[in-house]
Coordinates of C-alpha atoms and ligand atoms in Angstrom, one line a residue:
X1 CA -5.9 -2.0 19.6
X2 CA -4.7 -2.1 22.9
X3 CA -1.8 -4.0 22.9
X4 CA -1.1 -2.3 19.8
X5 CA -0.4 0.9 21.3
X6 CA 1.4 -0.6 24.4
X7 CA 3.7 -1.6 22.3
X8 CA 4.3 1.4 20.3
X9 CA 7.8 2.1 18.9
X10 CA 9.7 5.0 19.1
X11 CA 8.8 6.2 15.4
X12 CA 11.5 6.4 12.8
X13 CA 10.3 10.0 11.9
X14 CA 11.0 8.9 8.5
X15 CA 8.2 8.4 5.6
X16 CA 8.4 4.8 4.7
X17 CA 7.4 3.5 1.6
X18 CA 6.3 0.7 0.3
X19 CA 6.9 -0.6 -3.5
X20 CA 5.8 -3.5 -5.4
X21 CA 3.6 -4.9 -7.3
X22 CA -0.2 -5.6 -6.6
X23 CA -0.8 -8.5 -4.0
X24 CA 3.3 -8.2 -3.2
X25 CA 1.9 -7.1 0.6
X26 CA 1.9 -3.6 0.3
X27 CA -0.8 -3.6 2.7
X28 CA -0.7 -6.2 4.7
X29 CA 3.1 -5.0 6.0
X30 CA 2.2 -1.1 5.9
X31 CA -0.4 -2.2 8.6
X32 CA 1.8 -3.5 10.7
X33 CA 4.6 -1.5 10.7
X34 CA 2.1 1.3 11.2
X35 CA 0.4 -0.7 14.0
X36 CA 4.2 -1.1 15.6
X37 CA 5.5 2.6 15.5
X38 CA 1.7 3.8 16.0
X39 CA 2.1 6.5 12.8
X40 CA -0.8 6.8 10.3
X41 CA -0.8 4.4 7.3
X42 CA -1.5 6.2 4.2
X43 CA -2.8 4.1 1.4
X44 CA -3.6 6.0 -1.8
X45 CA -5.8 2.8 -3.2
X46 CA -7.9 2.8 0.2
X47 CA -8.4 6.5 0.0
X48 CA -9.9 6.3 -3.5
X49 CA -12.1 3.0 -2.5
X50 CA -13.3 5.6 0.5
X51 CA -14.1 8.0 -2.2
X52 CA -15.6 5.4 -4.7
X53 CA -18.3 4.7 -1.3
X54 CA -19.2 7.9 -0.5
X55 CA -19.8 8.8 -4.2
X56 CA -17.7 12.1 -4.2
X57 CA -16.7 13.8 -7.1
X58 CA -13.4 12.4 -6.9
X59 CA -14.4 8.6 -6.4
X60 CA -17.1 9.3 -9.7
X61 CA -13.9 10.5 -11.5
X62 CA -11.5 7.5 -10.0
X63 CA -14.0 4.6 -10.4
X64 CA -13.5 3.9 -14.0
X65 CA -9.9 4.0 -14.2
X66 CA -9.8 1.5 -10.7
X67 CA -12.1 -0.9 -12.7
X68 CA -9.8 -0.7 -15.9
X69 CA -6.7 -1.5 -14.0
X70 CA -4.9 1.9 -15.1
X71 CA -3.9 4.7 -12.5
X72 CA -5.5 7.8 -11.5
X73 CA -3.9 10.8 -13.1
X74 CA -1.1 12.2 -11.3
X75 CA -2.7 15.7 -10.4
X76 CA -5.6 13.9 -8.1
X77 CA -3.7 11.8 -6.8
X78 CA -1.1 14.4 -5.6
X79 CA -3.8 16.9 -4.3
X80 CA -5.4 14.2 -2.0
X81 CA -1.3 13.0 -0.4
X82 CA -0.6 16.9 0.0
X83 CA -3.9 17.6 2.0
X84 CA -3.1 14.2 4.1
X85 CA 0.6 14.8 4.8
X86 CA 0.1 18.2 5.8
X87 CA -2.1 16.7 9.1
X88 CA -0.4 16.5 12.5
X89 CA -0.5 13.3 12.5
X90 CA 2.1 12.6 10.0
X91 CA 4.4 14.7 12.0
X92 CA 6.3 11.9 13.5
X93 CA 6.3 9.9 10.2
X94 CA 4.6 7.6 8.1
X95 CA 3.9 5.0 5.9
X96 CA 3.3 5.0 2.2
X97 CA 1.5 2.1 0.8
X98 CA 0.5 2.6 -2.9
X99 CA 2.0 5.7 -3.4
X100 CA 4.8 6.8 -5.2
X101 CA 3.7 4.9 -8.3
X102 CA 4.8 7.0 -11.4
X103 CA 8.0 9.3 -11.4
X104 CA 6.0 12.7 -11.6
X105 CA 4.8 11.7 -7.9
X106 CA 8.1 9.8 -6.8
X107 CA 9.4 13.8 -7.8
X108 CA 6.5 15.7 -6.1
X109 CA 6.8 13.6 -2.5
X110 CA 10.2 14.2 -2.7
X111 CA 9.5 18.2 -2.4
X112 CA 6.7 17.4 0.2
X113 CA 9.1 15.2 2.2
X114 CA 11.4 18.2 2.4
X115 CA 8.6 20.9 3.2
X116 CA 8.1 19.0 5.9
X117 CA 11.4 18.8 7.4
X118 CA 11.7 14.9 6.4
X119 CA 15.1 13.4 5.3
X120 CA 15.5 10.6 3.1
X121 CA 12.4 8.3 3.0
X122 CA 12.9 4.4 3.6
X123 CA 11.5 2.4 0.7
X124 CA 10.6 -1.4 1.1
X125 CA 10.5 -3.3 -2.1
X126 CA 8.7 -6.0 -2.1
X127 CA 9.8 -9.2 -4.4
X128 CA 7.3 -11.5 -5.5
X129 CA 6.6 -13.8 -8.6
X130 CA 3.8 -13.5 -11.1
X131 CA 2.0 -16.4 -10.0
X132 CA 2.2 -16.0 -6.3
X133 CA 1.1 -12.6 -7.2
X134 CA -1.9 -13.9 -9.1
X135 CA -3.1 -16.8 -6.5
X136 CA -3.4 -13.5 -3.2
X137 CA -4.8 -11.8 -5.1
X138 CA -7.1 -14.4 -6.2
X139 CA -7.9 -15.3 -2.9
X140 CA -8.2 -11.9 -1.1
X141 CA -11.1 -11.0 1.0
X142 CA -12.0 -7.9 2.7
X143 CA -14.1 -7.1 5.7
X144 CA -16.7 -4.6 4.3
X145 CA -17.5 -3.2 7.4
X146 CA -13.8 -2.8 9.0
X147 CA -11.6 -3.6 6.2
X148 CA -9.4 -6.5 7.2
X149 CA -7.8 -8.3 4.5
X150 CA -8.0 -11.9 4.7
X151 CA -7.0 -14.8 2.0
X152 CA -8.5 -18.1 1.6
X153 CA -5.5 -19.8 0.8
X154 CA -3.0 -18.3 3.3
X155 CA -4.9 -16.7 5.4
X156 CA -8.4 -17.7 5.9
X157 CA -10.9 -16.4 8.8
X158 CA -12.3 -18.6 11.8
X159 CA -16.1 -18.9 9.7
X160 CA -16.0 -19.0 6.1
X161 CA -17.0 -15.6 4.4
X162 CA -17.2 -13.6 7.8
X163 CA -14.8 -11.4 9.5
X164 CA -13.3 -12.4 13.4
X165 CA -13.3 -9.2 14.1
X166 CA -16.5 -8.2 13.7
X167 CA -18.6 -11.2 11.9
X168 CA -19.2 -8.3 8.5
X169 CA -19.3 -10.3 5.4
X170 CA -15.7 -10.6 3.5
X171 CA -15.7 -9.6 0.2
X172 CA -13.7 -9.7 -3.0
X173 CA -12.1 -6.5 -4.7
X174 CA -13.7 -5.6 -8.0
X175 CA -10.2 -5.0 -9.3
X176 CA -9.0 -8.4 -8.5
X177 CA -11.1 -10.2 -11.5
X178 CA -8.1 -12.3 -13.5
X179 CA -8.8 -9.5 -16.3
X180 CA -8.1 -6.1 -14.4
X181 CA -5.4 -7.9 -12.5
X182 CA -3.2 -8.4 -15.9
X183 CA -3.6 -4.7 -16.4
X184 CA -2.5 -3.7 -13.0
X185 CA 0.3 -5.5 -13.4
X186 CA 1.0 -4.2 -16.9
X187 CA 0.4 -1.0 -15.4
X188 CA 2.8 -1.9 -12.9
X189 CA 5.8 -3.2 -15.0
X190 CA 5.1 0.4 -17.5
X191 CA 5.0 3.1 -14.9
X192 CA 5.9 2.2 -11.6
X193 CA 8.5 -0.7 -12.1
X194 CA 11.3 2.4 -13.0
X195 CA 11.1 3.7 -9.0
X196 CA 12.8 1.0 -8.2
X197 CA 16.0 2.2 -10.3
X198 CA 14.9 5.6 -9.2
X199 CA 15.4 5.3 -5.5
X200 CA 18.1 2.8 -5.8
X201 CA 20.1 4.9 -7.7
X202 CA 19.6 7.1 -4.4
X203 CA 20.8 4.2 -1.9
X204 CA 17.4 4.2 0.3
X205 CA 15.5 1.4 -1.6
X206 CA 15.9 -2.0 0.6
X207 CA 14.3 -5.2 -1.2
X208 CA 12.5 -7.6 1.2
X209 CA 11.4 -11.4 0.0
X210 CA 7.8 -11.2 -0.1
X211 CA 7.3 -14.6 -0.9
X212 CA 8.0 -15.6 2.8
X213 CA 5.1 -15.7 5.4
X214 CA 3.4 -12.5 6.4
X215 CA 5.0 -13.1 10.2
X216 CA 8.5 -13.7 8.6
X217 CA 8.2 -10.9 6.3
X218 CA 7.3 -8.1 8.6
X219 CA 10.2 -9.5 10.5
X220 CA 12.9 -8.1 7.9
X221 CA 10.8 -5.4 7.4
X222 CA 11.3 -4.4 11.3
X223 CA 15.0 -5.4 10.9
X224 CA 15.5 -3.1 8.3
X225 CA 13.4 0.1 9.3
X226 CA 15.5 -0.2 12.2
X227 CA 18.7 0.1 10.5
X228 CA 18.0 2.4 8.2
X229 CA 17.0 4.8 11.1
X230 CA 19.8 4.3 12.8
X231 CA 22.3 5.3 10.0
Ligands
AP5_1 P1 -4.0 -0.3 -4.5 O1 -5.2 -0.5 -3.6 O2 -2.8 0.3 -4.1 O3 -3.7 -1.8 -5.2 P2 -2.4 -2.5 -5.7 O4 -1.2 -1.7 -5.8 O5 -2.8 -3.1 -7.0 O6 -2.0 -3.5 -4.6 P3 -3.0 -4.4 -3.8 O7 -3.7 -3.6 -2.7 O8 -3.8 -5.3 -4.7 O9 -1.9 -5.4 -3.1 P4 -1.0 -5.3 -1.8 O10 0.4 -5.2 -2.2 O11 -1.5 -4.2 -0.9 O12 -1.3 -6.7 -1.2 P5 -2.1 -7.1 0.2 O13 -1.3 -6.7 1.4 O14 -3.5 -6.7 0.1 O15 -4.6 0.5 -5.8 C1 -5.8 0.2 -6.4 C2 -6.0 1.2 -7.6 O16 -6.1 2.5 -7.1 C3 -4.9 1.2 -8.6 O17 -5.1 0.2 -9.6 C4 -5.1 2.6 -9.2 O18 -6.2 2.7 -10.1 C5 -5.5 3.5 -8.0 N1 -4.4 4.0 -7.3 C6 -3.9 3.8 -6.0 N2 -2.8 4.5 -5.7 C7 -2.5 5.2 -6.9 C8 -1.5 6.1 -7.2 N3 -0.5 6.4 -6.3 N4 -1.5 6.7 -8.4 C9 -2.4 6.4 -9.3 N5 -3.5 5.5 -9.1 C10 -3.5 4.9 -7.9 O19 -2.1 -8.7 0.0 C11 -2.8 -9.4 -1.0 C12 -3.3 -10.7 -0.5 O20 -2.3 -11.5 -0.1 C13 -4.2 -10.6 0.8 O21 -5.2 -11.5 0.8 C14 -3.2 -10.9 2.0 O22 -3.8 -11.4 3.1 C15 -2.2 -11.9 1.3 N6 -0.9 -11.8 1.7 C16 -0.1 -10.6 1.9 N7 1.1 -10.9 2.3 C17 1.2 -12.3 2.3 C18 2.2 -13.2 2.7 N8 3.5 -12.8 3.0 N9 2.0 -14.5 2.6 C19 0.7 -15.0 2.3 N10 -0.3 -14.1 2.0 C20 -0.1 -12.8 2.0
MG2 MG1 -3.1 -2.8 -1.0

């Protein structure tokens, strides 16, 4: 995007992370912080639906475990952020959207971070309630040939069921059927809940109000990238 790029951001040369639950806005504020500082956004759950697409070994293996709701074991996932960190790209930072999610990887990036000559990462917390939670992700739709995220409720496109970028057909997330959301979020609350003490307990977790609107909400997000870079 054009206008995107113009306004490009000295980058924080920090990796930022974002933490929360599913449908918090993980993605939706990784874009466009990404978008603003022009650094790669690295989503560990759109890596594996690449994978799942193009039918590679890796995608056969993650495809069950996606459609249970549980997360991929801790060895795959690490291989695949290693091999992406490592790119130039990621030299002048980036952000991290799905990704720490258990302590055995919160404990691994931290290495990588400092392989790579990054200090202390930023981490965004998003706060949300169950049902809010439950009612985006209910109404989440995807662009199946670019992959904007939509959301009938709060964020609908110009023509029902097709994207304004591109008119491809919007489409729901497998994993977001009322069933395999519970477990996500159980899976949430069991093994990714406790990075939130984790990197508290280290004085770089900020929590942002993701209830607010998505403009409001990348507004403290910017506010507080921008201290945190600062200090
Ligand atoms: P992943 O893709 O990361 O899913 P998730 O964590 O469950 O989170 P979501 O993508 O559902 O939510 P989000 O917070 O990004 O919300 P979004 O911005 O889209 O992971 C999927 C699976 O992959 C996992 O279950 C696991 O199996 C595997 N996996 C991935 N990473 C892994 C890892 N590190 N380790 C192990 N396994 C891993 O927003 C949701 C909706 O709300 C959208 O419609 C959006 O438009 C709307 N919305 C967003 N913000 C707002 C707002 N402020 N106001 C109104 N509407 C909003
Ligand atoms: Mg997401």
């Amino acid at each position: 995007m054009g206008s995107a790029a113009a306004m490009a951001r000295t980058a924080p040369q920090r990796a930022l992370i974002f933490l929360g639950p599913p449908g918090a806005g993980k993605g939706t504020q990784a874009r466009l912080i990404a978008e603003r500082y022009g650094v790669p956004h690295l989503s560990t759950g759109d890596m594996f639906r690449d994978h799942v697409r193009r039918d590679t070994e890796l995608g056969r293996r993650a495809r069950p475990i996606m459609e249970r709701g549980e997360l991929v074991p801790d060895e795959i996932v690490l291989g695949m952020v290693e091999e992406r960190i490592a790119r130039p790209d990621c030299r002048m930072g980036f952000v991290l959207d799905g990704f720490p999610r258990t302590l055995a990887q919160a404990e691994a990036l931290d290495r990588l971070l400092e392989a790579h000559g990054f200090g202390r990462p930023v981490v965004l917390h998003l706060v949300a309630d169950e049902a809010l939670l439950l009612r985006r992700l209910a109404g989440r739709r995807t662009c199946k040939l670019c992959g904007a995220v939509y959301n009938i409720y709060d964020r609908p496109p110009q023509v029902p069921g097709r994207c304004d970028l591109d008119g491809g057909e919007l489409v729901e997330r497998p994993d977001d059927r009322e069933e395999v959301v519970r477990q996500r979020l159980a899976s949430y609350h069991r093994q990714t809940r406790p990075l939130v003490d984790y990197y508290r307990a280290r004085g770089v977790l900020v929590d942002v109000d993701g209830t607010a609107d998505i403009e409001a909400v990348s507004r403290q997000v910017v506010a507080l990238v921008e201290r945190a870079a600062a200090s």
